[in-house]
Short mmCIF file of C-alpha atoms in Angstrom, two decimals:
data_model
loop_
_atom_site.label_atom_id
_atom_site.label_comp_id
_atom_site.label_asym_id
_atom_site.label_seq_id
_atom_site.Cartn_x
_atom_site.Cartn_y
_atom_site.Cartn_z
CA MET Z 1 -72.95 -91.43 11.55
CA GLU Z 2 -69.46 -92.01 12.95
CA LYS Z 3 -70.79 -92.00 16.52
CA GLU Z 4 -73.41 -94.62 15.65
CA ILE Z 5 -70.82 -96.88 14.01
CA LEU Z 6 -68.37 -96.46 16.90
CA LEU Z 7 -71.11 -97.30 19.40
CA LYS Z 8 -71.97 -100.53 17.57
CA LEU Z 9 -68.28 -101.44 17.41
CA LYS Z 10 -67.87 -100.75 21.13
CA VAL Z 11 -70.88 -102.92 21.95
CA ALA Z 12 -69.47 -105.69 19.72
CA SER Z 13 -66.13 -105.46 21.52
CA VAL Z 14 -67.68 -105.56 25.00
CA LEU Z 15 -69.91 -108.51 24.10
CA TYR Z 16 -66.88 -110.37 22.74
CA GLU Z 17 -64.88 -109.73 25.91
CA ASN Z 18 -67.83 -111.05 27.94
CA GLY Z 19 -67.87 -114.27 25.94
CA ASN Z 20 -70.94 -113.58 23.81
CA LYS Z 21 -69.39 -114.02 20.38
CA GLU Z 22 -72.71 -114.53 18.58
CA LYS Z 23 -74.17 -111.19 19.74
CA SER Z 24 -70.82 -109.52 19.19
CA LEU Z 25 -70.79 -110.69 15.58
CA GLU Z 26 -74.34 -109.41 15.12
CA HIS Z 27 -73.40 -105.87 16.22
CA TYR Z 28 -70.19 -106.01 14.24
CA MET Z 29 -72.05 -106.86 11.04
CA LYS Z 30 -74.43 -103.93 11.60
CA ALA Z 31 -71.43 -101.63 12.02
CA ARG Z 32 -69.78 -103.13 8.94
CA HIS Z 33 -72.90 -102.48 6.88
CA LEU Z 34 -72.94 -98.83 7.94
CA ILE Z 35 -69.22 -98.52 7.16
CA ASP Z 36 -69.82 -99.87 3.66
CA GLU Z 37 -72.64 -97.36 3.15
CA HIS Z 38 -70.69 -94.35 4.41
CA LYS Z 39 -67.07 -95.30 3.68
CA ASP Z 40 -66.36 -92.09 1.80
CA SER Z 41 -67.47 -89.77 4.61
CA ILE Z 42 -65.98 -91.43 7.72
CA GLY Z 43 -62.48 -90.87 9.03
CA ALA Z 44 -59.49 -93.14 9.64
CA PHE Z 45 -60.32 -93.61 13.34
CA VAL Z 46 -63.54 -95.48 12.57
CA PHE Z 47 -61.72 -97.85 10.20
CA LEU Z 48 -59.04 -98.48 12.84
CA GLU Z 49 -61.64 -99.26 15.50
CA ALA Z 50 -63.38 -101.62 13.06
CA CYS Z 51 -60.02 -103.23 12.35
CA GLN Z 52 -59.54 -104.04 16.05
CA VAL Z 53 -62.99 -105.63 16.38
CA ALA Z 54 -62.50 -107.57 13.13
CA LYS Z 55 -59.24 -108.92 14.56
CA LYS Z 56 -61.01 -110.16 17.71
CA LEU Z 57 -63.68 -111.87 15.62
CA GLU Z 58 -61.03 -113.39 13.31
CA LYS Z 59 -62.38 -111.57 10.27
CA THR Z 60 -58.97 -111.40 8.63
CA SER Z 61 -60.03 -110.07 5.24
CA ASP Z 62 -62.14 -107.34 6.90
CA GLN Z 63 -59.25 -106.45 9.18
CA GLU Z 64 -56.87 -106.02 6.26
CA ALA Z 65 -59.42 -104.01 4.28
CA PHE Z 66 -60.15 -101.67 7.20
CA LEU Z 67 -56.46 -101.09 7.85
CA LYS Z 68 -55.83 -100.34 4.19
CA ARG Z 69 -58.74 -97.89 4.12
CA ALA Z 70 -57.50 -96.16 7.27
CA LYS Z 71 -54.07 -95.66 5.70
CA GLU Z 72 -55.67 -94.25 2.57
CA LYS Z 73 -57.60 -91.75 4.68
CA GLY Z 74 -54.43 -90.69 6.49
CA PHE Z 75 -53.89 -89.85 10.14
CA LYS Z 76 -54.53 -86.31 11.30
CA THR Z 77 -55.69 -86.45 14.93
CA ILE Z 78 -54.19 -87.72 18.19
CA ASP Z 79 -56.98 -90.31 18.46
CA GLU Z 80 -56.12 -91.66 15.01
CA TYR Z 81 -52.41 -91.83 15.82
CA ASN Z 82 -53.12 -93.52 19.16
CA ALA Z 83 -55.25 -96.11 17.38
CA ILE Z 84 -52.67 -96.93 14.69
CA ILE Z 85 -49.87 -97.04 17.29
CA ALA Z 86 -51.93 -99.47 19.39
CA HIS Z 87 -52.59 -101.59 16.31
CA TYR Z 88 -48.94 -102.03 15.38
CA ALA Z 89 -47.73 -102.30 18.99
CA ALA Z 90 -50.01 -105.30 19.48
CA GLU Z 91 -48.68 -107.07 16.39
CA ASP Z 92 -45.75 -109.47 16.35
CA GLY Z 93 -42.60 -108.80 14.37
CA GLU Z 94 -39.91 -106.17 14.09
CA ASP Z 95 -41.57 -104.38 11.18
CA SER Z 96 -44.75 -103.76 13.17
CA VAL Z 97 -42.79 -102.41 16.13
CA ARG Z 98 -40.87 -100.05 13.86
CA MET Z 99 -44.14 -98.90 12.30
CA ALA Z 100 -45.49 -98.11 15.78
CA ILE Z 101 -42.35 -96.10 16.59
CA GLY Z 102 -42.69 -94.20 13.32
CA HIS Z 103 -46.28 -93.25 14.10
CA CYS Z 104 -45.24 -92.15 17.61
CA LYS Z 105 -42.76 -89.76 16.00
CA SER Z 106 -45.50 -88.39 13.76
CA ALA Z 107 -47.85 -87.98 16.72
CA LEU Z 108 -45.18 -85.98 18.56
CA LYS Z 109 -45.53 -83.26 15.94
CA ILE Z 110 -49.17 -82.61 16.81
CA ALA Z 111 -49.10 -83.42 20.55
CA ASN Z 112 -50.84 -80.68 22.53
CA ASN Z 113 -48.51 -80.41 25.52
CA ASP Z 114 -45.30 -81.67 27.12
CA ASN Z 115 -47.08 -84.34 29.11
CA ASP Z 116 -48.47 -85.88 25.91
CA ARG Z 117 -45.04 -85.64 24.30
CA GLY Z 118 -43.60 -87.43 27.31
CA LEU Z 119 -46.11 -90.23 26.77
CA TYR Z 120 -45.05 -90.74 23.14
CA TYR Z 121 -41.36 -90.80 24.08
CA PHE Z 122 -42.22 -93.34 26.79
CA ARG Z 123 -44.06 -95.50 24.26
CA MET Z 124 -41.09 -95.37 21.91
CA ALA Z 125 -38.82 -96.46 24.74
CA ARG Z 126 -41.04 -99.44 25.49
CA LEU Z 127 -41.16 -100.37 21.81
CA SER Z 128 -37.38 -100.05 21.53
CA GLU Z 129 -37.04 -102.52 24.40
CA LYS Z 130 -39.10 -104.98 22.36
CA LEU Z 131 -36.45 -104.61 19.65
CA GLU Z 132 -33.73 -105.09 22.29
CA ASP Z 133 -32.38 -101.68 21.28
CA ASP Z 134 -31.13 -100.62 24.70
CA MET Z 135 -29.49 -97.37 23.58
CA SER Z 136 -32.63 -96.06 21.88
CA ALA Z 137 -34.74 -97.13 24.86
CA LEU Z 138 -32.50 -95.15 27.21
CA LEU Z 139 -32.59 -92.04 25.00
CA PHE Z 140 -36.38 -92.18 24.71
CA TYR Z 141 -36.83 -92.71 28.48
CA GLU Z 142 -34.61 -89.67 29.08
CA LYS Z 143 -36.73 -87.64 26.68
CA ALA Z 144 -39.89 -88.86 28.43
CA TYR Z 145 -38.46 -87.78 31.78
CA GLU Z 146 -37.61 -84.34 30.38
CA HIS Z 147 -41.10 -83.77 28.98
CA TYR Z 148 -43.38 -85.28 31.62
CA LEU Z 149 -44.80 -82.73 34.01
CA GLU Z 150 -44.28 -83.11 37.74
CA ASP Z 151 -48.00 -83.47 38.30
CA PHE Z 152 -49.40 -86.56 40.01
CA ASP Z 153 -52.95 -85.46 39.23
CA ARG Z 154 -52.16 -86.12 35.56
CA GLY Z 155 -50.24 -89.34 36.14
CA ARG Z 156 -46.95 -90.55 37.53
CA GLY Z 157 -45.02 -90.35 34.30
CA LYS Z 158 -42.05 -88.27 35.45
CA PRO Z 159 -40.90 -90.42 38.41
CA TYR Z 160 -41.70 -93.62 36.50
CA ALA Z 161 -39.65 -92.43 33.52
CA ALA Z 162 -36.79 -91.63 35.90
CA LEU Z 163 -37.07 -95.16 37.30
CA CYS Z 164 -36.85 -96.61 33.80
CA VAL Z 165 -33.77 -94.48 33.03
CA ALA Z 166 -32.20 -95.84 36.22
CA LYS Z 167 -32.94 -99.44 35.22
CA CYS Z 168 -31.40 -98.87 31.78
CA HIS Z 169 -28.22 -97.62 33.43
CA VAL Z 170 -28.15 -100.62 35.77
CA LYS Z 171 -28.45 -102.92 32.76
CA ALA Z 172 -25.53 -101.10 31.13
CA GLY Z 173 -23.48 -101.25 34.34
CA VAL Z 174 -23.38 -97.45 34.70
CA TYR Z 175 -24.21 -97.37 38.40
CA ASP Z 176 -23.44 -93.71 39.17
CA LYS Z 177 -26.08 -92.55 36.67
CA ALA Z 178 -28.44 -95.29 37.84
CA PHE Z 179 -28.28 -94.10 41.43
CA GLU Z 180 -28.77 -90.49 40.31
CA TYR Z 181 -32.05 -91.41 38.63
CA PHE Z 182 -33.17 -93.79 41.39
CA ASP Z 183 -32.80 -90.84 43.78
CA ILE Z 184 -34.74 -88.56 41.42
CA ALA Z 185 -37.56 -91.10 41.11
CA TYR Z 186 -37.64 -91.65 44.87
CA ASN Z 187 -37.61 -87.94 45.79
CA LEU Z 188 -40.33 -87.10 43.26
CA THR Z 189 -42.51 -89.90 44.54
CA ILE Z 190 -42.33 -89.46 48.32
CA LYS Z 191 -44.01 -86.05 48.01
CA TYR Z 192 -47.34 -87.72 47.37
CA ASP Z 193 -47.79 -89.80 50.52
CA LYS Z 194 -50.26 -92.72 50.35
CA ARG Z 195 -50.98 -92.49 46.64
CA ILE Z 196 -47.51 -93.75 45.74
CA CYS Z 197 -47.20 -96.99 47.73
CA MET Z 198 -46.95 -99.26 44.68
CA LEU Z 199 -44.63 -96.93 42.77
CA ILE Z 200 -42.27 -96.52 45.72
CA MET Z 201 -41.96 -100.32 45.88
CA GLN Z 202 -41.12 -100.39 42.18
CA ILE Z 203 -38.37 -97.83 42.81
CA CYS Z 204 -36.93 -99.14 46.06
CA GLU Z 205 -36.59 -102.81 45.18
CA PRO Z 206 -34.31 -102.44 42.09
CA ALA Z 207 -32.46 -99.54 43.74
CA ALA Z 208 -31.68 -101.70 46.77
CA MET Z 209 -30.52 -104.57 44.56
CA ALA Z 210 -28.23 -102.24 42.59
CA LYS Z 211 -26.78 -100.78 45.79
CA GLU Z 212 -26.10 -104.28 47.10
CA LYS Z 213 -24.44 -105.24 43.82
CA VAL Z 214 -21.85 -102.46 44.18
CA GLY Z 215 -21.31 -103.24 47.88
CA ASP Z 216 -23.24 -100.25 49.27
CA LEU Z 217 -25.11 -102.13 51.97
CA ASP Z 218 -26.15 -98.97 53.82
CA GLY Z 219 -27.69 -97.61 50.62
CA ALA Z 220 -29.50 -100.88 50.03
CA MET Z 221 -30.86 -100.82 53.57
CA PHE Z 222 -32.04 -97.23 53.13
CA TYR Z 223 -34.19 -98.13 50.16
CA LEU Z 224 -35.55 -101.29 51.79
CA ASN Z 225 -36.42 -99.45 54.99
CA SER Z 226 -38.06 -96.66 53.01
CA ALA Z 227 -40.23 -99.12 51.15
CA PHE Z 228 -41.23 -100.78 54.40
CA GLU Z 229 -42.07 -97.51 56.17
CA ILE Z 230 -44.12 -96.08 53.31
CA THR Z 231 -46.01 -99.33 52.81
CA LYS Z 232 -46.78 -99.44 56.52
CA ARG Z 233 -47.93 -95.79 56.50
CA ALA Z 234 -50.31 -96.49 53.61
CA GLU Z 235 -52.12 -99.33 55.41
#
């Protein structure tokens, strides 16, 4: 039954995104009816997905009821934690951000591998930036860098986390550590040739600006030339 409900919710969401609110509402109501019928046997993930669709359709009372029911069910799987983290991360307000961080910490305990743990640390860093908590953001980015695997087939988390650590150090005025992590991000990335054109630009531009700020014009030129050469090679 969960699969049928989730399918109807997905269809409702897609129809809404395509501007067909009337048809979206129709599928949502069918899903809602099934949820009411089977509320005791379905898990938290279904209620969280229903909550997101209810939010889109401005069904505030349904949204609140679904969220409450999901909390009562409790979160046990990665999918459920990802859904509740996404819910709170999308909300405004400090309390919601802190709730998202708390659920990230809980998800860490059941994450299957280091790469997944790196992702949760990265999310907590991003959320900490929303709170303007620079120290926590830096610590979480460092943890993300430590846990992410050096595996571009599974994503570019490790060099991107290193880039974010570097940017945090630039913001704090700690340029020696910033340049250490800019170099790490750069050296990890250039191994992967054409697939990294956009990422190398994201690394080289702030690195060049930081080098210029401390008067290292040769260093700034190195990063700018590297970005130019790799972009040209990827064309």
